[in-house]
PDB file of C-alpha atoms in Angstrom:
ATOM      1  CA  UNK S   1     -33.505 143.936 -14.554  1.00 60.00           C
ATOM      2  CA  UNK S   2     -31.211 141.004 -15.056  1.00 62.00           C
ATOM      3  CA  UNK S   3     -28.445 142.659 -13.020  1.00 70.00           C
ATOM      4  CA  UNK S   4     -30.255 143.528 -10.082  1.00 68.00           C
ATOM      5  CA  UNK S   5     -29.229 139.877  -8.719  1.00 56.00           C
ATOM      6  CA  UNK S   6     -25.979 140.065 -10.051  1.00 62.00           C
ATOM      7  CA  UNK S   7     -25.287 143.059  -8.336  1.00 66.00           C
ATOM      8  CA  UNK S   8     -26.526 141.507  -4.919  1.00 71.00           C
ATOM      9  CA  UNK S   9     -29.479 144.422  -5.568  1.00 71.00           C
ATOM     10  CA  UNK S  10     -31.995 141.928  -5.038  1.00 69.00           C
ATOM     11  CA  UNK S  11     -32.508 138.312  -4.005  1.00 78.00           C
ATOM     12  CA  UNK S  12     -32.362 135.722  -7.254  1.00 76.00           C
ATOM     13  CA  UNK S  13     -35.978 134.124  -6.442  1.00 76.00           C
ATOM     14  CA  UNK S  14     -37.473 137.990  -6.260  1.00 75.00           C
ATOM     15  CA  UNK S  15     -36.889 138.865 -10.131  1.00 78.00           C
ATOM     16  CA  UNK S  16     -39.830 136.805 -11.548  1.00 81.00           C
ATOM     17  CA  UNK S  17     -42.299 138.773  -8.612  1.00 83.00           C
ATOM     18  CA  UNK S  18     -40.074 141.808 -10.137  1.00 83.00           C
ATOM     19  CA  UNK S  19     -40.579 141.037 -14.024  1.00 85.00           C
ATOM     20  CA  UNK S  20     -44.256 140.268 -13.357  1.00 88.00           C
ATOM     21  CA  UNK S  21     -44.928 143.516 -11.632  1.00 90.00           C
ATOM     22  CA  UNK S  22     -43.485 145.748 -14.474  1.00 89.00           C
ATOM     23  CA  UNK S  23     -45.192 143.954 -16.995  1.00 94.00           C
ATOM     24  CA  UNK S  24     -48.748 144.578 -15.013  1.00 95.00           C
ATOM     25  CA  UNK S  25     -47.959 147.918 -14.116  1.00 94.00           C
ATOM     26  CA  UNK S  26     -47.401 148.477 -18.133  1.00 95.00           C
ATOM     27  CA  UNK S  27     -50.629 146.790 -19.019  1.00 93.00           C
ATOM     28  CA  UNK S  28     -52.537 148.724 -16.266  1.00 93.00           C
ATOM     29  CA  UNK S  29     -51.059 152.268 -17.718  1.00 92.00           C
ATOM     30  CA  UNK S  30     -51.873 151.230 -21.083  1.00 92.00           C
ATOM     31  CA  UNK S  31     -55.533 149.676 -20.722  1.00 87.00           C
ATOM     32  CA  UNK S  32     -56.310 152.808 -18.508  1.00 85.00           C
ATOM     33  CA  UNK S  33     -55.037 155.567 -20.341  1.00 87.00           C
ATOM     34  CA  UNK S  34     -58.220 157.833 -21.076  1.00 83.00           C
ATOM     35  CA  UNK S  35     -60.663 155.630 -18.388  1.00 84.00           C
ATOM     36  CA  UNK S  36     -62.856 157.535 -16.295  1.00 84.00           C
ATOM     37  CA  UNK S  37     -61.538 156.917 -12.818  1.00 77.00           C
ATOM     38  CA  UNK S  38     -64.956 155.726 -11.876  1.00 74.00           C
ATOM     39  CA  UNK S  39     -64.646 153.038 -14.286  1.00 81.00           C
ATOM     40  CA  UNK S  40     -64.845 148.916 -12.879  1.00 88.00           C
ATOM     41  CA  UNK S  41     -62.604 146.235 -14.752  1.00 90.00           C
ATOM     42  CA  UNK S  42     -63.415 142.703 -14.661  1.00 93.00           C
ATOM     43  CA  UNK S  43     -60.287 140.596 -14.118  1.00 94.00           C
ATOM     44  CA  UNK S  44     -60.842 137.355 -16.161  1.00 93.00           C
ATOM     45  CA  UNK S  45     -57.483 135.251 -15.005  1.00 88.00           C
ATOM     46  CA  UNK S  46     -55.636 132.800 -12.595  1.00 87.00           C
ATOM     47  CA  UNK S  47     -56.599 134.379  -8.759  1.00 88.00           C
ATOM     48  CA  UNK S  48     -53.042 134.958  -8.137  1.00 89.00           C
ATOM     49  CA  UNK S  49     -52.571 137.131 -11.250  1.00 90.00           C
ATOM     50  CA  UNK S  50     -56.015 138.443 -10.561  1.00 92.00           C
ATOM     51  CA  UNK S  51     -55.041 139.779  -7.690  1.00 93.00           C
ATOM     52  CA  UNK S  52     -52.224 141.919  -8.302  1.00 94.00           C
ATOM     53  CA  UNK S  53     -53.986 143.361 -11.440  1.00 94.00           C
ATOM     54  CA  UNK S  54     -56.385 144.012  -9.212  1.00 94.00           C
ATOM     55  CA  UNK S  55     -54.149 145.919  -6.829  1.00 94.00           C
ATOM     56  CA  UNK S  56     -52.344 147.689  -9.580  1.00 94.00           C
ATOM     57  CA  UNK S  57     -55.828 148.927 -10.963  1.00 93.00           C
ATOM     58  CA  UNK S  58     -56.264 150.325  -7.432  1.00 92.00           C
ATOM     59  CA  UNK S  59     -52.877 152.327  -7.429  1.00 91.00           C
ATOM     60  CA  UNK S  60     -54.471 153.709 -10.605  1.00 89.00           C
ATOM     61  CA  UNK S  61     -57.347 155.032  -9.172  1.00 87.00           C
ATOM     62  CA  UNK S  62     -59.683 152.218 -10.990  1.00 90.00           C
ATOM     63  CA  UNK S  63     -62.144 149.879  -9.197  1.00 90.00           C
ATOM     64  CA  UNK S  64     -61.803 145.796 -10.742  1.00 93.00           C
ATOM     65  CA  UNK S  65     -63.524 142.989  -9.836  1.00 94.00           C
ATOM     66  CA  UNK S  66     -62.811 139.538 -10.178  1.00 94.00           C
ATOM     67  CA  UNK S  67     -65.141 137.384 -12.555  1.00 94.00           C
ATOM     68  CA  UNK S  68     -66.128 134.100 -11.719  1.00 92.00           C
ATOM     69  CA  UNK S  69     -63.346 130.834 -11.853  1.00 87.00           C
ATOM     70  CA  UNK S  70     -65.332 129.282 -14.321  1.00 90.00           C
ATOM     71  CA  UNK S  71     -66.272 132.020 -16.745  1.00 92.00           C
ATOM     72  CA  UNK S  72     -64.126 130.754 -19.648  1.00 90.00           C
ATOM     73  CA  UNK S  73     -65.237 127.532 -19.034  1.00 92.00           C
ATOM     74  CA  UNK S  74     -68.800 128.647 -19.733  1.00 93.00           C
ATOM     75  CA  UNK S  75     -68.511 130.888 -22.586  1.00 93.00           C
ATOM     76  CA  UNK S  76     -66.406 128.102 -24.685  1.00 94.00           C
ATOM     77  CA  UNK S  77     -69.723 126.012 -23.782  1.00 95.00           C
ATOM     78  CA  UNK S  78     -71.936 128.850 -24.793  1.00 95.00           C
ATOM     79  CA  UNK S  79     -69.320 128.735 -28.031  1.00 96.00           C
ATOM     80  CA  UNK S  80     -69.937 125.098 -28.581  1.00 96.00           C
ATOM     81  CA  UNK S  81     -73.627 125.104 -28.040  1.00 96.00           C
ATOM     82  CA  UNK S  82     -74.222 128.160 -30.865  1.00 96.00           C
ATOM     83  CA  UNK S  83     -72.349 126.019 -33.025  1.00 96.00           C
ATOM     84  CA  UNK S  84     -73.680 122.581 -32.747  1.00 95.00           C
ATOM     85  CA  UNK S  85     -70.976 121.060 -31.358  1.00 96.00           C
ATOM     86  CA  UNK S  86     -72.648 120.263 -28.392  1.00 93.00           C
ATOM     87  CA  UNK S  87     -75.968 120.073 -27.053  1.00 85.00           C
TER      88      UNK S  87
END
């Protein structure tokens, strides 16, 4: 991968797009391996990122779905509230 510049194979500025796409490409195989290929995801993540998981489920064969922006947000609330923290 770190060639591919250095060769001229592909531009400098691509190889981070490059890098990312392996890595969710591996995480997709992995964390699909045995699904049904009716089976929804939820994407919980930055709506970039989101995104191209959510494409790379789709070259799977998988349907995703993106949760809501503020869904961490509200379960570390939930989190706080069950413990007392807050009220």
């Amino acid at each position: 991968m770190r060639t591919l510049p250095l060769l001229s194979e592909m531009p400098e500025e691509m190889t981070s797009d490059f890098l990312s796409g392996l890595l969710i490409g591996a995480e997709v195989a992995a964390g699909a391996a045995g699904l049904p290929l009716a089976s929804e995801i939820t994407i919980v993540g930055r709506g970039d990122l989101a995104e191209r998981h959510g494409l790379a489920l789709a070259q799977a064969g998988l349907t995703a779905r993106q949760a809501p922006d503020d869904v961490v947000a509200l379960g570390h609330l939930q989190i706080a509230r069950s413990a007392g923290l807050v009220s």
